[in-house]
Amino acid sequence: MADQVVIVVLNYNGQKCLIKTLLSLQALSYTNKEILVVDNASTDGSFAEAQERFPEYSFLALPKNGGFGYGMNRGIEYAIDKQADYVWLFNYDALAEPDALLPLVRVAKQRG
């Protein structure tokens, strides 16, 4: 079985781009992945929309906007608790190419 990757997407008021990002992650060819959306107390409805559109993803709502490090660290803690082999930190305004994750896992395994 392929190594487990948790993809942590930190969101803050990403109404204009979050759904496009999550669609690009959904299209990844790498199958042993979990997509976690961590929300830094958004007020624009983007987090609720993502939960509705992607019920297969995991979601973590934070009580405050503690900044990038605060949010990503909560996502990393989640991945550690899940005993993921790898964690991919992904911006909510970026897009992934469908074959992007496999080469990253291969290189990570080589460097051990």
CSV table of N, CA and C in Angstrom, one decimal, residues 8-94:
chain,number,residue,atom,x,y,z
A,8,VAL,N,-2.8,19.2,4.3
A,8,VAL,CA,-3.3,20.2,5.2
A,8,VAL,C,-3.5,21.5,4.4
A,9,VAL,N,-4.8,21.9,4.2
A,9,VAL,CA,-5.1,23.2,3.6
A,9,VAL,C,-5.6,24.2,4.6
A,10,LEU,N,-4.9,25.2,4.8
A,10,LEU,CA,-5.3,26.2,5.8
A,10,LEU,C,-6.1,27.3,5.1
A,11,ASN,N,-7.3,27.5,5.6
A,11,ASN,CA,-8.2,28.5,5.0
A,11,ASN,C,-8.4,29.7,5.9
A,12,TYR,N,-8.5,30.9,5.3
A,12,TYR,CA,-9.0,32.0,6.0
A,12,TYR,C,-9.7,32.9,4.9
A,13,ASN,N,-11.0,32.9,5.0
A,13,ASN,CA,-11.8,33.7,4.1
A,13,ASN,C,-11.5,33.5,2.7
A,14,GLY,N,-11.4,32.2,2.3
A,14,GLY,CA,-11.0,31.8,0.9
A,14,GLY,C,-12.2,31.7,0.0
A,15,GLN,N,-13.2,32.4,0.1
A,15,GLN,CA,-14.4,32.3,-0.7
A,15,GLN,C,-14.0,32.3,-2.2
A,16,LYS,N,-13.1,33.1,-2.6
A,16,LYS,CA,-12.8,33.3,-4.1
A,16,LYS,C,-11.9,32.1,-4.6
A,17,CYS,N,-11.3,31.3,-3.8
A,17,CYS,CA,-10.3,30.3,-4.3
A,17,CYS,C,-10.4,29.0,-3.7
A,18,LEU,N,-10.9,28.8,-2.5
A,18,LEU,CA,-10.8,27.5,-1.8
A,18,LEU,C,-11.4,26.4,-2.6
A,19,ILE,N,-12.6,26.5,-3.1
A,19,ILE,CA,-13.2,25.4,-3.8
A,19,ILE,C,-12.4,25.0,-5.0
A,20,LYS,N,-11.8,25.9,-5.8
A,20,LYS,CA,-10.9,25.5,-6.9
A,20,LYS,C,-9.7,24.7,-6.4
A,21,THR,N,-9.2,25.2,-5.3
A,21,THR,CA,-8.0,24.4,-4.7
A,21,THR,C,-8.5,23.0,-4.3
A,22,LEU,N,-9.6,22.9,-3.6
A,22,LEU,CA,-10.0,21.6,-3.2
A,22,LEU,C,-10.4,20.7,-4.4
A,23,LEU,N,-10.9,21.2,-5.4
A,23,LEU,CA,-11.2,20.4,-6.6
A,23,LEU,C,-9.9,19.9,-7.2
A,24,SER,N,-8.8,20.8,-7.2
A,24,SER,CA,-7.5,20.3,-7.8
A,24,SER,C,-6.9,19.2,-6.9
A,25,LEU,N,-7.1,19.2,-5.6
A,25,LEU,CA,-6.6,18.2,-4.8
A,25,LEU,C,-7.4,16.9,-4.9
A,26,GLN,N,-8.7,17.1,-5.2
A,26,GLN,CA,-9.6,15.9,-5.4
A,26,GLN,C,-9.1,15.1,-6.7
A,27,ALA,N,-8.6,15.8,-7.6
A,27,ALA,CA,-8.1,15.2,-8.9
A,27,ALA,C,-6.7,14.6,-8.8
A,28,LEU,N,-6.1,14.7,-7.7
A,28,LEU,CA,-4.8,14.1,-7.6
A,28,LEU,C,-4.9,12.6,-7.8
A,29,SER,N,-3.9,12.1,-8.6
A,29,SER,CA,-3.9,10.6,-8.9
A,29,SER,C,-3.4,9.8,-7.8
A,30,TYR,N,-2.7,10.3,-6.8
A,30,TYR,CA,-2.2,9.6,-5.6
A,30,TYR,C,-3.4,9.3,-4.8
A,31,THR,N,-3.6,8.0,-4.5
A,31,THR,CA,-4.9,7.6,-3.8
A,31,THR,C,-4.9,7.6,-2.3
A,32,ASN,N,-3.7,7.3,-1.7
A,32,ASN,CA,-3.7,7.2,-0.2
A,32,ASN,C,-3.5,8.5,0.4
A,33,LYS,N,-4.5,9.4,0.3
A,33,LYS,CA,-4.4,10.7,0.8
A,33,LYS,C,-5.6,11.1,1.6
A,34,GLU,N,-5.5,11.9,2.6
A,34,GLU,CA,-6.6,12.5,3.3
A,34,GLU,C,-6.4,14.0,3.2
A,35,ILE,N,-7.5,14.7,2.8
A,35,ILE,CA,-7.4,16.2,2.7
A,35,ILE,C,-8.1,16.8,3.9
A,36,LEU,N,-7.3,17.6,4.6
A,36,LEU,CA,-7.8,18.2,5.8
A,36,LEU,C,-7.9,19.7,5.6
A,37,VAL,N,-9.0,20.3,5.8
A,37,VAL,CA,-9.2,21.7,5.7
A,37,VAL,C,-9.2,22.3,7.1
A,38,VAL,N,-8.3,23.1,7.4
A,38,VAL,CA,-8.2,23.8,8.7
A,38,VAL,C,-8.6,25.2,8.5
A,39,ASP,N,-9.6,25.7,9.3
A,39,ASP,CA,-10.1,27.0,9.1
A,39,ASP,C,-9.7,27.9,10.3
A,40,ASN,N,-9.2,29.1,9.9
A,40,ASN,CA,-8.7,30.1,10.9
A,40,ASN,C,-9.8,31.1,11.1
A,41,ALA,N,-11.0,30.6,11.6
A,41,ALA,CA,-12.1,31.4,12.0
A,41,ALA,C,-12.6,32.4,10.8
A,42,SER,N,-12.8,31.8,9.7
A,42,SER,CA,-13.3,32.6,8.5
A,42,SER,C,-14.7,33.1,8.8
A,43,THR,N,-15.0,34.2,8.2
A,43,THR,CA,-16.3,34.9,8.3
A,43,THR,C,-17.0,35.0,7.0
A,44,ASP,N,-16.5,34.4,5.9
A,44,ASP,CA,-17.1,34.6,4.6
A,44,ASP,C,-17.9,33.4,4.1
A,45,GLY,N,-18.1,32.4,4.9
A,45,GLY,CA,-18.8,31.2,4.5
A,45,GLY,C,-18.0,30.2,3.7
A,46,SER,N,-16.8,30.4,3.5
A,46,SER,CA,-16.0,29.5,2.6
A,46,SER,C,-15.8,28.2,3.3
A,47,PHE,N,-15.7,28.1,4.6
A,47,PHE,CA,-15.5,26.9,5.3
A,47,PHE,C,-16.7,26.0,5.2
A,48,ALA,N,-17.9,26.6,5.5
A,48,ALA,CA,-19.2,25.9,5.4
A,48,ALA,C,-19.4,25.4,4.0
A,49,GLU,N,-19.1,26.2,3.0
A,49,GLU,CA,-19.3,25.8,1.6
A,49,GLU,C,-18.4,24.5,1.3
A,50,ALA,N,-17.2,24.6,1.8
A,50,ALA,CA,-16.3,23.4,1.5
A,50,ALA,C,-16.8,22.2,2.2
A,51,GLN,N,-17.3,22.3,3.4
A,51,GLN,CA,-17.9,21.2,4.2
A,51,GLN,C,-19.1,20.6,3.4
A,52,GLU,N,-19.9,21.4,2.8
A,52,GLU,CA,-21.0,21.0,2.1
A,52,GLU,C,-20.6,20.3,0.8
A,53,ARG,N,-19.7,20.9,0.1
A,53,ARG,CA,-19.3,20.4,-1.3
A,53,ARG,C,-18.4,19.1,-1.2
A,54,PHE,N,-17.6,19.0,-0.1
A,54,PHE,CA,-16.6,17.9,0.0
A,54,PHE,C,-16.8,17.1,1.3
A,55,PRO,N,-17.9,16.4,1.5
A,55,PRO,CA,-18.1,15.7,2.7
A,55,PRO,C,-17.1,14.6,3.0
A,56,GLU,N,-16.4,14.2,2.0
A,56,GLU,CA,-15.4,13.1,2.1
A,56,GLU,C,-14.1,13.7,2.7
A,57,TYR,N,-13.9,15.0,2.8
A,57,TYR,CA,-12.7,15.6,3.4
A,57,TYR,C,-12.9,15.7,4.9
A,58,SER,N,-11.8,15.9,5.5
A,58,SER,CA,-11.8,16.2,7.0
A,58,SER,C,-11.7,17.7,7.2
A,59,PHE,N,-12.3,18.1,8.3
A,59,PHE,CA,-12.4,19.6,8.6
A,59,PHE,C,-12.1,19.8,10.1
A,60,LEU,N,-11.4,20.9,10.3
A,60,LEU,CA,-11.1,21.4,11.6
A,60,LEU,C,-11.3,22.9,11.7
A,61,ALA,N,-12.2,23.3,12.5
A,61,ALA,CA,-12.5,24.7,12.7
A,61,ALA,C,-11.8,25.2,13.9
A,62,LEU,N,-11.0,26.2,13.8
A,62,LEU,CA,-10.2,26.8,14.9
A,62,LEU,C,-11.0,27.9,15.5
A,63,PRO,N,-10.9,28.1,16.8
A,63,PRO,CA,-11.7,29.2,17.5
A,63,PRO,C,-11.2,30.6,17.2
A,64,LYS,N,-10.0,30.8,16.6
A,64,LYS,CA,-9.5,32.1,16.3
A,64,LYS,C,-8.6,32.1,15.1
A,65,ASN,N,-8.4,33.2,14.6
A,65,ASN,CA,-7.4,33.3,13.5
A,65,ASN,C,-6.0,33.6,14.2
A,66,GLY,N,-5.3,32.5,14.4
A,66,GLY,CA,-4.0,32.6,15.1
A,66,GLY,C,-2.9,32.7,14.1
A,67,GLY,N,-3.1,32.9,12.8
A,67,GLY,CA,-2.1,33.1,11.8
A,67,GLY,C,-1.7,31.7,11.2
A,68,PHE,N,-0.8,31.9,10.2
A,68,PHE,CA,-0.4,30.7,9.4
A,68,PHE,C,0.2,29.6,10.3
A,69,GLY,N,1.2,29.9,11.1
A,69,GLY,CA,1.8,28.9,11.9
A,69,GLY,C,0.9,28.2,12.8
A,70,TYR,N,0.0,28.9,13.5
A,70,TYR,CA,-1.0,28.4,14.4
A,70,TYR,C,-1.9,27.4,13.7
A,71,GLY,N,-2.4,27.8,12.5
A,71,GLY,CA,-3.3,26.9,11.8
A,71,GLY,C,-2.6,25.7,11.2
A,72,MET,N,-1.5,25.8,10.6
A,72,MET,CA,-0.8,24.7,10.0
A,72,MET,C,-0.3,23.7,11.1
A,73,ASN,N,0.1,24.3,12.3
A,73,ASN,CA,0.5,23.4,13.4
A,73,ASN,C,-0.6,22.5,13.9
A,74,ARG,N,-1.8,23.1,13.9
A,74,ARG,CA,-3.0,22.2,14.3
A,74,ARG,C,-3.2,21.1,13.2
A,75,GLY,N,-3.0,21.4,12.0
A,75,GLY,CA,-3.1,20.4,10.9
A,75,GLY,C,-2.0,19.4,11.0
A,76,ILE,N,-0.8,19.8,11.3
A,76,ILE,CA,0.3,18.8,11.5
A,76,ILE,C,0.0,17.9,12.7
A,77,GLU,N,-0.5,18.5,13.8
A,77,GLU,CA,-0.8,17.7,14.9
A,77,GLU,C,-1.9,16.6,14.6
A,78,TYR,N,-2.9,17.0,13.8
A,78,TYR,CA,-3.9,16.1,13.3
A,78,TYR,C,-3.3,14.9,12.5
A,79,ALA,N,-2.4,15.3,11.6
A,79,ALA,CA,-1.7,14.3,10.8
A,79,ALA,C,-0.9,13.3,11.6
A,80,ILE,N,-0.2,13.8,12.6
A,80,ILE,CA,0.6,13.0,13.5
A,80,ILE,C,-0.3,12.0,14.3
A,81,ASP,N,-1.4,12.6,14.8
A,81,ASP,CA,-2.4,11.7,15.5
A,81,ASP,C,-2.9,10.6,14.6
A,82,LYS,N,-3.1,10.9,13.3
A,82,LYS,CA,-3.5,9.9,12.3
A,82,LYS,C,-2.4,9.0,11.9
A,83,GLN,N,-1.2,9.2,12.4
A,83,GLN,CA,0.0,8.4,12.0
A,83,GLN,C,0.3,8.4,10.5
A,84,ALA,N,0.1,9.6,9.9
A,84,ALA,CA,0.4,9.8,8.5
A,84,ALA,C,1.9,9.6,8.3
A,85,ASP,N,2.2,9.1,7.1
A,85,ASP,CA,3.6,9.0,6.8
A,85,ASP,C,4.2,10.3,6.4
A,86,TYR,N,3.4,11.1,5.7
A,86,TYR,CA,3.8,12.4,5.2
A,86,TYR,C,2.7,13.4,5.4
A,87,VAL,N,3.1,14.7,5.5
A,87,VAL,CA,2.2,15.8,5.5
A,87,VAL,C,2.5,16.8,4.4
A,88,TRP,N,1.6,17.2,3.7
A,88,TRP,CA,1.8,18.2,2.6
A,88,TRP,C,1.0,19.4,3.0
A,89,LEU,N,1.7,20.5,3.3
A,89,LEU,CA,1.1,21.8,3.6
A,89,LEU,C,0.8,22.5,2.3
A,90,PHE,N,-0.5,22.9,2.1
A,90,PHE,CA,-1.0,23.4,0.9
A,90,PHE,C,-1.7,24.7,1.1
A,91,ASN,N,-1.4,25.7,0.3
A,91,ASN,CA,-2.1,27.0,0.4
A,91,ASN,C,-3.5,26.9,-0.2
A,92,TYR,N,-4.4,27.6,0.4
A,92,TYR,CA,-5.8,27.6,-0.1
A,92,TYR,C,-6.0,28.3,-1.4
A,93,ASP,N,-5.0,29.0,-1.9
A,93,ASP,CA,-5.1,29.7,-3.1
A,93,ASP,C,-4.2,29.2,-4.2
A,94,ALA,N,-3.8,27.9,-4.0
A,94,ALA,CA,-2.9,27.3,-5.0
A,94,ALA,C,-3.7,26.1,-5.7
